[in-house]
Coordinates of C-alpha atoms and ligand atoms in Angstrom, one line a residue:
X1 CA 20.2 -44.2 51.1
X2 CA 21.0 -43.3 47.6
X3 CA 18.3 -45.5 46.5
X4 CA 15.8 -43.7 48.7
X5 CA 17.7 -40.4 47.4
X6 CA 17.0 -41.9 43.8
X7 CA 12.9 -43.1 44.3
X8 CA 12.5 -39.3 45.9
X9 CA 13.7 -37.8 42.7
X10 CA 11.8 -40.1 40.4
X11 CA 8.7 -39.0 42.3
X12 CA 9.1 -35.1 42.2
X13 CA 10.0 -35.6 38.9
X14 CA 6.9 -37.2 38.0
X15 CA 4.7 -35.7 40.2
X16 CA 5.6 -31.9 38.8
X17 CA 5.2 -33.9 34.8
X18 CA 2.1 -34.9 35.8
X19 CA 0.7 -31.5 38.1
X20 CA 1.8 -29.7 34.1
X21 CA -0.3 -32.3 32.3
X22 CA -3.3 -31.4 34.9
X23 CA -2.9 -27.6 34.5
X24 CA -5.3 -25.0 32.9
X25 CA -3.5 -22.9 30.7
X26 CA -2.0 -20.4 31.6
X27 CA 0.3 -16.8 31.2
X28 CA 3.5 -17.0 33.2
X29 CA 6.1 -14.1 33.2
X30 CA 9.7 -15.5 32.2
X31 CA 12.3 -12.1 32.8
X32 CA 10.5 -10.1 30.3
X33 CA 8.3 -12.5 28.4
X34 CA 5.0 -13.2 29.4
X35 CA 4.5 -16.8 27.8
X36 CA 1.4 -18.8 27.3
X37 CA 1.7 -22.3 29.6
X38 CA 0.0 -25.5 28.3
X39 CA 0.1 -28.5 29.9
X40 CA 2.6 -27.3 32.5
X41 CA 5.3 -26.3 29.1
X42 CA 5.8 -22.9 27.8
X43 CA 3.7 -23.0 23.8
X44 CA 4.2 -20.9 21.2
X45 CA 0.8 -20.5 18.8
X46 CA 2.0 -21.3 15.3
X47 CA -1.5 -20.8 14.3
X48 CA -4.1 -19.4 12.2
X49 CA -7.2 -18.1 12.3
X50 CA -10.2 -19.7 10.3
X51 CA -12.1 -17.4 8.0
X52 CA -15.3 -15.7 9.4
X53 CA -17.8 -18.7 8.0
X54 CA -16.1 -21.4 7.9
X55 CA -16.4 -22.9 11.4
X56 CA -20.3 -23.1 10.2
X57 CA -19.2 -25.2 7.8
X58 CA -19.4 -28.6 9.3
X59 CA -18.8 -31.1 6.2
X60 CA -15.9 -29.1 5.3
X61 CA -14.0 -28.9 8.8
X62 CA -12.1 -32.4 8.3
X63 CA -10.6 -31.7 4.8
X64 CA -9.8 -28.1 6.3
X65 CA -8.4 -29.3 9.7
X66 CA -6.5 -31.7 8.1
X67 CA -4.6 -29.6 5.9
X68 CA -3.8 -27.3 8.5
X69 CA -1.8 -30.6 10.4
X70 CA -0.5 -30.7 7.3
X71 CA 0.8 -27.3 7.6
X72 CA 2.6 -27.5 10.7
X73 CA -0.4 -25.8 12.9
X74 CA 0.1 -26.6 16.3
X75 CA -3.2 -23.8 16.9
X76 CA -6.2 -22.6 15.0
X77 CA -8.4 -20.3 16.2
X78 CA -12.3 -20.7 15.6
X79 CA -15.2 -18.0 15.9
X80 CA -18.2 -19.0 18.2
X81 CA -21.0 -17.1 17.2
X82 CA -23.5 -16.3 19.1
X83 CA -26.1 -16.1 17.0
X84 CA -26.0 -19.9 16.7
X85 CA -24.8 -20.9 20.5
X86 CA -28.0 -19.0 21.5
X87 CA -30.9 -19.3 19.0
X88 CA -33.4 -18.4 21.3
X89 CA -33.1 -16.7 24.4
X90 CA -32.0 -19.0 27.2
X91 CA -31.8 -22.3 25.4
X92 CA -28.0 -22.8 23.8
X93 CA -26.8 -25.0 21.1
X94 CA -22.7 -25.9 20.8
X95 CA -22.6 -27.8 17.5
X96 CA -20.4 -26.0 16.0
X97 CA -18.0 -25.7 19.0
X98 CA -18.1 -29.4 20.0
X99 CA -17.2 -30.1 15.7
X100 CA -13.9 -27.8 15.9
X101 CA -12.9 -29.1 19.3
X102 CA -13.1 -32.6 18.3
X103 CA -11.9 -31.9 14.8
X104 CA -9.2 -30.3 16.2
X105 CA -8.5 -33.0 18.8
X106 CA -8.2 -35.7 15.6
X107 CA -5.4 -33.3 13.6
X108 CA -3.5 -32.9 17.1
X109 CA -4.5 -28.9 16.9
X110 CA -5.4 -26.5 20.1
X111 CA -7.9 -24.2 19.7
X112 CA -8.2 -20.8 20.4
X113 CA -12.2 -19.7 20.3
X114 CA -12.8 -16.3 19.0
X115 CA -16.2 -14.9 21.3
X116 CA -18.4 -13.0 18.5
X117 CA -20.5 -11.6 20.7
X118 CA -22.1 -8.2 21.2
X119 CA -19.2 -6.8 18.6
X120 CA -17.3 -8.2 15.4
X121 CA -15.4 -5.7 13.6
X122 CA -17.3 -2.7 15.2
X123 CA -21.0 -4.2 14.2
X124 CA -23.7 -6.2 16.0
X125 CA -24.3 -9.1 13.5
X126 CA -23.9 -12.0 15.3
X127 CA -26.0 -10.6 17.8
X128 CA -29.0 -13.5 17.8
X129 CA -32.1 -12.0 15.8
X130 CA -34.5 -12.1 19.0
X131 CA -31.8 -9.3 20.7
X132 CA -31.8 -7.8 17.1
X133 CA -35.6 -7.5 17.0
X134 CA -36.1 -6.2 20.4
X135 CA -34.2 -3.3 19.8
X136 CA -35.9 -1.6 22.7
X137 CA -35.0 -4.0 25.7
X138 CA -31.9 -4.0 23.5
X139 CA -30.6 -0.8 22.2
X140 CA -28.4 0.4 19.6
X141 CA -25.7 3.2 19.7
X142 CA -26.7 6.4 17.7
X143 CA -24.7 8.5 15.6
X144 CA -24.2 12.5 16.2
X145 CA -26.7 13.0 13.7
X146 CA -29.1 10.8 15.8
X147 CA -28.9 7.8 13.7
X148 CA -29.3 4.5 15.3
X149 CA -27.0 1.9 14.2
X150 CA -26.8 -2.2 13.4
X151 CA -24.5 -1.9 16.9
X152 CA -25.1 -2.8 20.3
X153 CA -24.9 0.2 23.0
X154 CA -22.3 0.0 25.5
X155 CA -24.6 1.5 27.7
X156 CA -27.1 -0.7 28.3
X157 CA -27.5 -3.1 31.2
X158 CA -29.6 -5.6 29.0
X159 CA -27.1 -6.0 26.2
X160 CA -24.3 -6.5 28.7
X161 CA -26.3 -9.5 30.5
X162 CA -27.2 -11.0 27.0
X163 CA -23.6 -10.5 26.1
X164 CA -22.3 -12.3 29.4
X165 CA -24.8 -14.6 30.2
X166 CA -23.9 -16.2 26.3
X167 CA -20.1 -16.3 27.2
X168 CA -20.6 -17.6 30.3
X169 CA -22.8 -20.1 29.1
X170 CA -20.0 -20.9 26.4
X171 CA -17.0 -21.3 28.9
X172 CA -19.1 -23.6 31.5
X173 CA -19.6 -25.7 28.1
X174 CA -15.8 -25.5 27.2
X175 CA -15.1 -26.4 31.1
X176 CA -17.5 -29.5 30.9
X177 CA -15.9 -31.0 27.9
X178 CA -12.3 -29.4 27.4
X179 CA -11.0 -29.1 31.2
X180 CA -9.3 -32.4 31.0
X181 CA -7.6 -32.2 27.6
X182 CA -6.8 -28.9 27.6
X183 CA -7.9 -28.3 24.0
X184 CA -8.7 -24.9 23.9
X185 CA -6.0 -22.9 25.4
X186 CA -6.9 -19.1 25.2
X187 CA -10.0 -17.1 24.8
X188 CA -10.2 -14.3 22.2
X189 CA -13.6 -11.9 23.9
X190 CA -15.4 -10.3 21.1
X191 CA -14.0 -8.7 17.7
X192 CA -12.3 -5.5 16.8
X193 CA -14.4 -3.5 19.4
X194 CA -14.9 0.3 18.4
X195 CA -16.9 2.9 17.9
X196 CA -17.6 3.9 14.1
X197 CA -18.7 6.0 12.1
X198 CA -18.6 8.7 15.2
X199 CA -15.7 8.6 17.9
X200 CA -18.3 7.8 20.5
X201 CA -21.7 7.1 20.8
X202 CA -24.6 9.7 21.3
X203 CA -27.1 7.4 22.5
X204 CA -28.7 9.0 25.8
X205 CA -27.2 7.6 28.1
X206 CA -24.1 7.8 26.7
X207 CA -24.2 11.8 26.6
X208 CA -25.3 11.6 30.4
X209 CA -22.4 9.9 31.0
X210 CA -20.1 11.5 28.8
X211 CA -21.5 15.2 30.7
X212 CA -20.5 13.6 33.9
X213 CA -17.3 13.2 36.4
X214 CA -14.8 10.6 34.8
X215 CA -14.7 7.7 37.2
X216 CA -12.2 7.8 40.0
X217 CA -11.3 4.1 39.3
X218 CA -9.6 6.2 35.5
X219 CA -8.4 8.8 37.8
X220 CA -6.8 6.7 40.6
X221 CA -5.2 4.6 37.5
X222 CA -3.5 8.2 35.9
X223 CA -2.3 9.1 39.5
X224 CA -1.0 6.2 39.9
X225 CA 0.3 5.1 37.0
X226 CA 1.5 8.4 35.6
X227 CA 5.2 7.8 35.0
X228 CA 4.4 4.9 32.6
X229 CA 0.9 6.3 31.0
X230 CA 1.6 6.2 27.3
X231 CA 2.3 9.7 26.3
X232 CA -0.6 10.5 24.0
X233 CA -2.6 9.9 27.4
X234 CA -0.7 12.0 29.7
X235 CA 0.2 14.7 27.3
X236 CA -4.2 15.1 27.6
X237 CA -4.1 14.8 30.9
X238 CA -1.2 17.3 31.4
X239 CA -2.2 20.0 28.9
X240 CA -5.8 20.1 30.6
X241 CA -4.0 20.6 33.8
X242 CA -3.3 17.6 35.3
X243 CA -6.8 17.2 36.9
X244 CA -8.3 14.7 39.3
X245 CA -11.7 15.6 39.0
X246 CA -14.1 17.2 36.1
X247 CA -16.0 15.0 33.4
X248 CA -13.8 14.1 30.5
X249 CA -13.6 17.5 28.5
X250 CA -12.6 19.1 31.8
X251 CA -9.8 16.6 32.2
X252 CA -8.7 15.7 28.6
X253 CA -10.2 19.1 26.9
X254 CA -12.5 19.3 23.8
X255 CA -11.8 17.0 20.7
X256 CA -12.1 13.3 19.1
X257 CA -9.0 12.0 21.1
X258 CA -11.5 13.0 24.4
X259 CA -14.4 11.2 22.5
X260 CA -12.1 7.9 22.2
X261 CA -11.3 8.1 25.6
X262 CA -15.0 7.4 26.5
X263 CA -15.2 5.2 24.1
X264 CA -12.2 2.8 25.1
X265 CA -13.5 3.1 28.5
X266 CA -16.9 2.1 28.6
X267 CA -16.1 -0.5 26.1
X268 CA -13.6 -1.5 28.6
X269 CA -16.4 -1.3 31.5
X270 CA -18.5 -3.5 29.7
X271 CA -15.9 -6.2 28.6
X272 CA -14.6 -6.4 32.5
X273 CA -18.0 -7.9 33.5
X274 CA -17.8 -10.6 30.6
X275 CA -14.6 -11.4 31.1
X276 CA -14.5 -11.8 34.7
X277 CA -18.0 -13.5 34.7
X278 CA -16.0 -15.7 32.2
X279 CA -13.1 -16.3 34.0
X280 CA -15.0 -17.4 36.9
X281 CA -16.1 -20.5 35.6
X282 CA -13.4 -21.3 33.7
X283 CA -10.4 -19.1 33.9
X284 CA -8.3 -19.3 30.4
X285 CA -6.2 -16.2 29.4
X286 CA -8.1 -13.6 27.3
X287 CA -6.9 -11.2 24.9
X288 CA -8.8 -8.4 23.0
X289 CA -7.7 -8.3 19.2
X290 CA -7.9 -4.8 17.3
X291 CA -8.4 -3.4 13.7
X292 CA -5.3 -0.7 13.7
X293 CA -5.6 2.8 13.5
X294 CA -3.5 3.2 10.1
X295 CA -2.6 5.7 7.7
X296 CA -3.4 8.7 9.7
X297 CA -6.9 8.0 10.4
X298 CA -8.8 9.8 12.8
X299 CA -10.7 7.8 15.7
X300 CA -14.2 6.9 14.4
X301 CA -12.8 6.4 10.3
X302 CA -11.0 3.8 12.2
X303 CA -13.1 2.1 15.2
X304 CA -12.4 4.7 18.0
X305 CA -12.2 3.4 21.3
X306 CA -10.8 -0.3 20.3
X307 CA -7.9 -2.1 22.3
X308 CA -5.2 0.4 20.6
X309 CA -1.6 0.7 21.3
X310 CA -1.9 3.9 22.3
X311 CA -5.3 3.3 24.8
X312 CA -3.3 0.7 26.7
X313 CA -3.5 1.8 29.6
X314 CA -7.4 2.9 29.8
X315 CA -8.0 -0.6 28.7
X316 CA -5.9 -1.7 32.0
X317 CA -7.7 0.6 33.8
X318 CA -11.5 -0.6 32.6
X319 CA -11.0 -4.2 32.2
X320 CA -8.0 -5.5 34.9
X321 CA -9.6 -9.0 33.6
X322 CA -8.4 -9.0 30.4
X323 CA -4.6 -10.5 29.9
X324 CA -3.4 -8.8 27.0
X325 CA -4.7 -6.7 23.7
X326 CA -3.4 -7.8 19.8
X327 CA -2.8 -6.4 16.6
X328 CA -4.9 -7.4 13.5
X329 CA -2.0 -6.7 11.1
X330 CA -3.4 -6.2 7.4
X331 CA -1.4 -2.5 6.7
X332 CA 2.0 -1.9 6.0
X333 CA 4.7 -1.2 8.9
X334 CA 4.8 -4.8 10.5
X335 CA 8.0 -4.5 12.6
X336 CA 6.4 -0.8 13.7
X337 CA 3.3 -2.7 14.9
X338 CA 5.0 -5.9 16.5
X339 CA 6.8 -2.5 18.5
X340 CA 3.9 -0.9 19.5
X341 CA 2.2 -3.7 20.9
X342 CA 5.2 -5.5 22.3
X343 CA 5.1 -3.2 25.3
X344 CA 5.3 -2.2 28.8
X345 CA 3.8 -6.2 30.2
X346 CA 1.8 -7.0 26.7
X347 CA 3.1 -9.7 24.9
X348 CA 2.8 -9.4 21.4
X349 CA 0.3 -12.3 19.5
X350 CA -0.7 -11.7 16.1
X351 CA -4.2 -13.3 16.0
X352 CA -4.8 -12.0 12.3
X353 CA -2.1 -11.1 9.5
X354 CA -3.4 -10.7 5.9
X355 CA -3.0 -14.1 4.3
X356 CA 0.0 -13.9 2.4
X357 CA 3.0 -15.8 1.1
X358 CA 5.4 -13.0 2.9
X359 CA 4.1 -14.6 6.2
X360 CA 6.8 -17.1 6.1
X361 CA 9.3 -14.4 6.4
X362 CA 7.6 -12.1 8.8
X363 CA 6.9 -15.2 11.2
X364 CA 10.7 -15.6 12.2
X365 CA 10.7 -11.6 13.3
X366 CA 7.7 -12.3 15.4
X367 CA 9.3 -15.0 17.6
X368 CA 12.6 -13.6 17.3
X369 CA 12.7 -10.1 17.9
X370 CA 9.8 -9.3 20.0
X371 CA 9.2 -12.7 22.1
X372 CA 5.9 -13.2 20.4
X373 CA 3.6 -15.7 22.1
X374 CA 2.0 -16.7 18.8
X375 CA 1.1 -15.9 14.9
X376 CA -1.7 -16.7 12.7
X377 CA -2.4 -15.6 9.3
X378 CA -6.3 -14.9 8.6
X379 CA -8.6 -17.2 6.8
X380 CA -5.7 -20.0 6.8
X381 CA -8.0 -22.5 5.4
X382 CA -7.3 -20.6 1.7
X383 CA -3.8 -22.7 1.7
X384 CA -4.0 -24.9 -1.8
X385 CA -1.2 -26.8 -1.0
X386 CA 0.0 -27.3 2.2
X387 CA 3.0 -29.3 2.2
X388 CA 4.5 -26.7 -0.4
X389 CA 3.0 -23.3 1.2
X390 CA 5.9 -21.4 2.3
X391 CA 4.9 -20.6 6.0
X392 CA 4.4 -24.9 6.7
X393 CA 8.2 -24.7 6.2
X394 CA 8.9 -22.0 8.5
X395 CA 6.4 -23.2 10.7
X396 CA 8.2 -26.6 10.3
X397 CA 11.5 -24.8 11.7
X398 CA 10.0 -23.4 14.4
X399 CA 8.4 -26.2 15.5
X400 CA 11.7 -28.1 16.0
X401 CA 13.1 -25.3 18.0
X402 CA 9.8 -24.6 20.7
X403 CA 11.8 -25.5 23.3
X404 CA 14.5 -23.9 23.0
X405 CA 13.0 -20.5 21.7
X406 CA 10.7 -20.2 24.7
X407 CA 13.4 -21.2 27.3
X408 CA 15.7 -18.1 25.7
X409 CA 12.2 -16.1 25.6
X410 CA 12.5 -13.0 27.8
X411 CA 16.1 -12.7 28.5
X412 CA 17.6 -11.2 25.8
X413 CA 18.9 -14.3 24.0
X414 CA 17.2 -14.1 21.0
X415 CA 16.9 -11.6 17.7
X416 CA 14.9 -11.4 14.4
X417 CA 15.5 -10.4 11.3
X418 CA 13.1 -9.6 8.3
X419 CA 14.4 -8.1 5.2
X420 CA 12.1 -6.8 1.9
X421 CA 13.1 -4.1 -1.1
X422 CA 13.2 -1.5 1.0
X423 CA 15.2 -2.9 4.4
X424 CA 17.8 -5.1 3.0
X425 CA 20.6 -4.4 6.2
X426 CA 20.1 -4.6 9.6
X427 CA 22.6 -4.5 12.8
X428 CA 21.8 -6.2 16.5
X429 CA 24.2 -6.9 19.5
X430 CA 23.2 -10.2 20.8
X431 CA 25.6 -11.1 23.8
X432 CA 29.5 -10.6 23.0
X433 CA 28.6 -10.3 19.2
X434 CA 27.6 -7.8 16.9
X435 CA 25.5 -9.1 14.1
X436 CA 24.6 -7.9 10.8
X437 CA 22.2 -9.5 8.5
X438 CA 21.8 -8.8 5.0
X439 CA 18.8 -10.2 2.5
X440 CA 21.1 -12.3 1.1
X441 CA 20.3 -11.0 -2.6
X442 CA 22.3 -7.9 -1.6
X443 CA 25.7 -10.2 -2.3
X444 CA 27.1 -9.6 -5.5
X445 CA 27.0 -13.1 -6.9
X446 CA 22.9 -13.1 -6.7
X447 CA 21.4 -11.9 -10.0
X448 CA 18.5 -10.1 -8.5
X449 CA 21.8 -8.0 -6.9
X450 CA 21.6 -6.1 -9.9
X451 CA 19.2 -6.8 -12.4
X452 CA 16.2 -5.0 -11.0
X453 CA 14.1 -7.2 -9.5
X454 CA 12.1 -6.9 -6.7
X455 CA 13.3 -8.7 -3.1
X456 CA 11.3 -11.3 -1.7
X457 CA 10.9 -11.1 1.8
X458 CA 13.0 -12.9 3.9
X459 CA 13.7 -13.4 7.3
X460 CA 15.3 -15.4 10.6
X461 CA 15.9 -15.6 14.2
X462 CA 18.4 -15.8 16.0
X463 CA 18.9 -17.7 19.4
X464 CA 22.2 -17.1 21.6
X465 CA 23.0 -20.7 23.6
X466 CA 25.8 -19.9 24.8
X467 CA 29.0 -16.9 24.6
X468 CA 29.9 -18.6 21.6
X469 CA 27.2 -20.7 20.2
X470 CA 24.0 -19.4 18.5
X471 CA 21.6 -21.2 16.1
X472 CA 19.8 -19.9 13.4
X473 CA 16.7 -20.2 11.1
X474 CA 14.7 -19.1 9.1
X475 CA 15.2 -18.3 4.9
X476 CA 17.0 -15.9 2.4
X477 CA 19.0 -14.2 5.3
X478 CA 23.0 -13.9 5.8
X479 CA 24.3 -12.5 9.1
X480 CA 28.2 -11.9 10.5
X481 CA 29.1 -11.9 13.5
X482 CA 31.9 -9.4 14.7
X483 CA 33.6 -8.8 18.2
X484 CA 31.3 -6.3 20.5
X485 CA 34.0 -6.4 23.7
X486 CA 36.5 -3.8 22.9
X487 CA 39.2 -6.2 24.0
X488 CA 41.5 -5.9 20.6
X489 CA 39.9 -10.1 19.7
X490 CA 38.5 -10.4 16.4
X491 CA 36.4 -13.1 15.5
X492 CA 36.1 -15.9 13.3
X493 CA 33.6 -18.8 12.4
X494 CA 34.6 -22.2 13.9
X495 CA 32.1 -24.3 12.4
X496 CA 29.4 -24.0 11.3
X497 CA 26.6 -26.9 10.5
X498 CA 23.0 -27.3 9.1
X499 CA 20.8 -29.3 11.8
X500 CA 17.5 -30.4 12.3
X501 CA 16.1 -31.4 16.5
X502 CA 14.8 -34.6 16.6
X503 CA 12.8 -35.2 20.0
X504 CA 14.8 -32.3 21.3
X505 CA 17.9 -33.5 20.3
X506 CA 20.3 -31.4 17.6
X507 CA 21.3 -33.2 14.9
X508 CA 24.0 -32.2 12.3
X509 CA 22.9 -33.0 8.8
X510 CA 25.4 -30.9 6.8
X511 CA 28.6 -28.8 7.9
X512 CA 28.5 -25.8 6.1
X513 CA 31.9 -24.2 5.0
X514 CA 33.4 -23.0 1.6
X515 CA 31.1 -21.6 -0.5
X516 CA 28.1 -22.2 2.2
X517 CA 29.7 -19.8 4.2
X518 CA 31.6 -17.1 1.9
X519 CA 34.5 -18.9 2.7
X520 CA 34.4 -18.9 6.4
X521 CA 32.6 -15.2 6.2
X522 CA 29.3 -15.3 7.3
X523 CA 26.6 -17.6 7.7
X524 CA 23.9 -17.9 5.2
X525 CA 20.0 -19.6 4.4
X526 CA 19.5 -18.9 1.1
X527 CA 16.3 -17.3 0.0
X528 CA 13.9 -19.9 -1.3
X529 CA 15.2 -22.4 1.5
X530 CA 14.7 -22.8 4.7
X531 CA 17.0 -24.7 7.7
X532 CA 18.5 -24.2 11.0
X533 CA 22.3 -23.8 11.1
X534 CA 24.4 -23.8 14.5
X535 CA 27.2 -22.0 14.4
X536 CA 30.4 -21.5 16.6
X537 CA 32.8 -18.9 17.1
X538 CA 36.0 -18.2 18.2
X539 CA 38.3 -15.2 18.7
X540 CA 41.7 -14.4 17.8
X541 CA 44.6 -11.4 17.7
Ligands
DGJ601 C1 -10.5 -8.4 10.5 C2 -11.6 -9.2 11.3 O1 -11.2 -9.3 12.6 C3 -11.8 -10.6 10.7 O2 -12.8 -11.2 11.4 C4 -12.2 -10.4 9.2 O3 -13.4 -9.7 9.1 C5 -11.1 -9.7 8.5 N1 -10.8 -8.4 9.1 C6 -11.4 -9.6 7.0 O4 -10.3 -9.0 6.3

């Protein structure tokens, strides 16, 4: 019997490894994490995205693929551009895609394929020149002062079947060749949609439709949705009356913030019908990515109508299809943004970050305070040296802990920190603990204490395993851990050791006491380093 018992086992066992190995990827909701599934195993994207050209660059791929295995890159993600999938109408050409894939297959990479399609970055220029040249079976938006544009209308019928019958064309390609191997995991569906230099566009059609009722599909959303609209939204909404019919001055009154209303959702109208025309032949997850709406910008100085924090939920509304929207994060205020866009269902992926040595700090926030599902610094082929570039070590820390991070993601197990001149302190109650990390050039023994100079940025995460066990990792961070029961016990470090996972397993390299730890005070990765330490705790009176 117990044998039986035993062959049963072995055969669920297998047969659930091997149904993993055959599944598409996927997004699967852990408590509150929504996690990207590859080959039946939760993946986190330690990525980065290739510059705009370079994918077009075919004798350059393998040095540049290479180096990015090099790196640590488990992900990179690669434009497809239309203008070159689709030469002439109808007949389709994927070189270039079939060169990443493969390339990416040799280095042991996924992919994630960027669709430039009918937008990058607002404009029209991948647009193929025979949709470019017949502008009339393909029309442009216009500005208020009647100016047509180098930018596909919205409103157009033909341009959306162009648009889709491309993409559609490019996932049937990616099913024929990639639905085995599992290759290319997510879908990225054009770039940094919106409307620029006006909020909206003024074509003809357009104004027709912006002078008519606002579709019940937006109103039925509002109604029922109106307890979690974001608050920009309902504030409109409510201030106008709380309507539920009226075209969209009626409902949202006059103004640009009305304009980029109409904007978002007749981008979103159009992006639905790609999407799920997309989906159908081969269904991978799709995100939209964004270019932010910084510094006080008004919609249309920034492009009005994109996948924005704060148009959430028209994008829900227009395009159901689409999984999730994403920061491109080139500004200032990167834990603000990682907030605003780890929200309400949408996971937060960074599919652009300005290229930077600081990324190696900001990366462990990322994963650690806001259950990211991936990262990926923009045009990553521009590492020199990538043993020695400082996110391949962070990215080498992280990579050690996958499985663990995502099986904490979405409970509440895990924290980040990330430290620069400005924020040098920061507290979090993880568990039974209270923590405080410091950039660890705030102790008095570190020169650059007192002597002026600037902070590097630093940063770690922070994964609770059990009541009394945690790891860390990252570089240049310090945290202590005090009591958070008010039950009279303080606390004190057991042990604390450096480790390293090999296959999974934890392995102590180093125990780390004395002057490692402030004598038994905190725990500490100095800056310019970068490990994993797992410490213990116990509690006393
Ligand atoms: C954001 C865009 O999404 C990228 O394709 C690229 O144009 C960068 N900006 C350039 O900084």
């Amino acid at each position: 019997m117990k044998k039986i018992i035993a062959i049963l086992l072995l055969y669920a066992i297998f047969a659930v490894g091997a149904q993993g190995q055959n599944q598409q990827p996927h997004l699967a909701k852990q408590g509150t994490a929504t996690q990207l599934i590859v080959d039946g195993k939760p993946f986190l994207i330690l990525g980065g995205e290739l510059g705009n050209s370079t994918a077009s660059a075919l004798a350059k791929l393998d040095t540049i693929f290479s180096a990015l295995h090099q790196a640590e890159l488990n992900t990179v993600l690669v434009p497809a551009y239309w203008e070159l999938i689709e030469p002439a109408e109808g007949k389709f050409d994927f070189t270039y895609i079939d060169a990443a894939i493969n390339k990416a297959r040799t280095y042991d990479l996924k992919v994630v394929i960027l669709w430039f399609g009918a937008w990058k970055n607002s404009m029209s220029c991948y647009a193929p020149l025979w949709i470019k040249e017949n502008y009339k079976k393909y029309p442009r938006t216009v500005t208020k002062a009647g100016q047509p544009q180098e930018i596909l209308t919205a409103f157009s019928a033909n341009n959306l079947e162009a648009d889709k019958r491309a993409f559609v064309a490019l996932m049937e390609h990616i099913h024929n060749i990639d639905a085995a191997g599992h290759t290319v995991i997510m879908m990225q569906v054009e770039n940094e949609i919106g409307m620029i230099p006006d909020a909206r566009d003024y074509c003809k059609d357009a104004d027709k439709l912006f002078n008519s009722a606002v579709p019940k599909k937006f109103i039925d959303y509002l109604i029922s949705h109106k307890s979690t609209l974001h608050p920009q939204l309902l504030n409109r909404w409510e201030s106008n009356g709380l309507r539920t019919n009226g075209i969209w001055t009626e409902i949202f009154g006059e103004g640009l913030e009305t304009d980029e209303l109409f904007t978002a959702w007749n981008y979103g109208v159009f992006v639905e019908e790609i999407v799920k025309a997309g989906k159908k032949t081969y269904s991978l997850p799709v995100y939209l990515n964004a270019a932010l709406n910084s510094r006080g910008r008004k919609p249309g100085a920034y492009p009005s109508g994109g996948p924005l924090a704060h148009l959430l939920d028209v994008w829900r509304a227009a395009a159901p299809s689409v999984d999730f929207i994403a920061p491109d994060i080139y500004d200032t205020g990167f834990a603000e943004w990682c907030a605003l866009y780890h929200t309400a269902g949408n996971p937060l992926f960074i599919p652009e970050i300005k290229f930077s040595d600081t990324n190696a700090a900001k990366v462990f926030y990322a994963f650690g305070e806001h259950d990211a599902m991936g990262f990926s610094p923009f045009s990553i082929e521009d590492i020199s040296n990538p043993q020695e570039y400082p996110l391949t070590k962070s990215y080498y820390v992280l990579s050690q802990l996958l499985p663990l991070l995502t099986a904490a993601q979405g409970k509440g197990n895990t924290c980040g920190f990330w430290f620069d001149d400005t924020n040098k302190e920061r507290t979090v109650t993880l568990g039974n603990y209270r923590l405080i990390g410091r950039h660890v050039y705030t102790y008095g023994w570190s020169p650059q204490s007192t002597d002026g100079s600037p902070f590097p940025e630093v940063g770690a995460l922070v994964i609770k395993l059990s009541d009394n066990e945690f790891l860390v990792a990252g570089t240049g961070v310090a945290i202590t851990f005090a009591n958070a029961l008010d039950n009279g016990f303080v606390t004190g470090i057991a042990s604390i050791d450096k480790v390293q996972f090999e296959d999974g397993k934890m392995i102590p390299i180093c125990r780390m006491n004395g002057d490692q730890s402030h004598q038994g005070r905190h725990l500490r990765i100095e800056a310019g380093e970068w490990n994993i330490q797992y410490i213990k705790l116990y509690n006393y009176k």
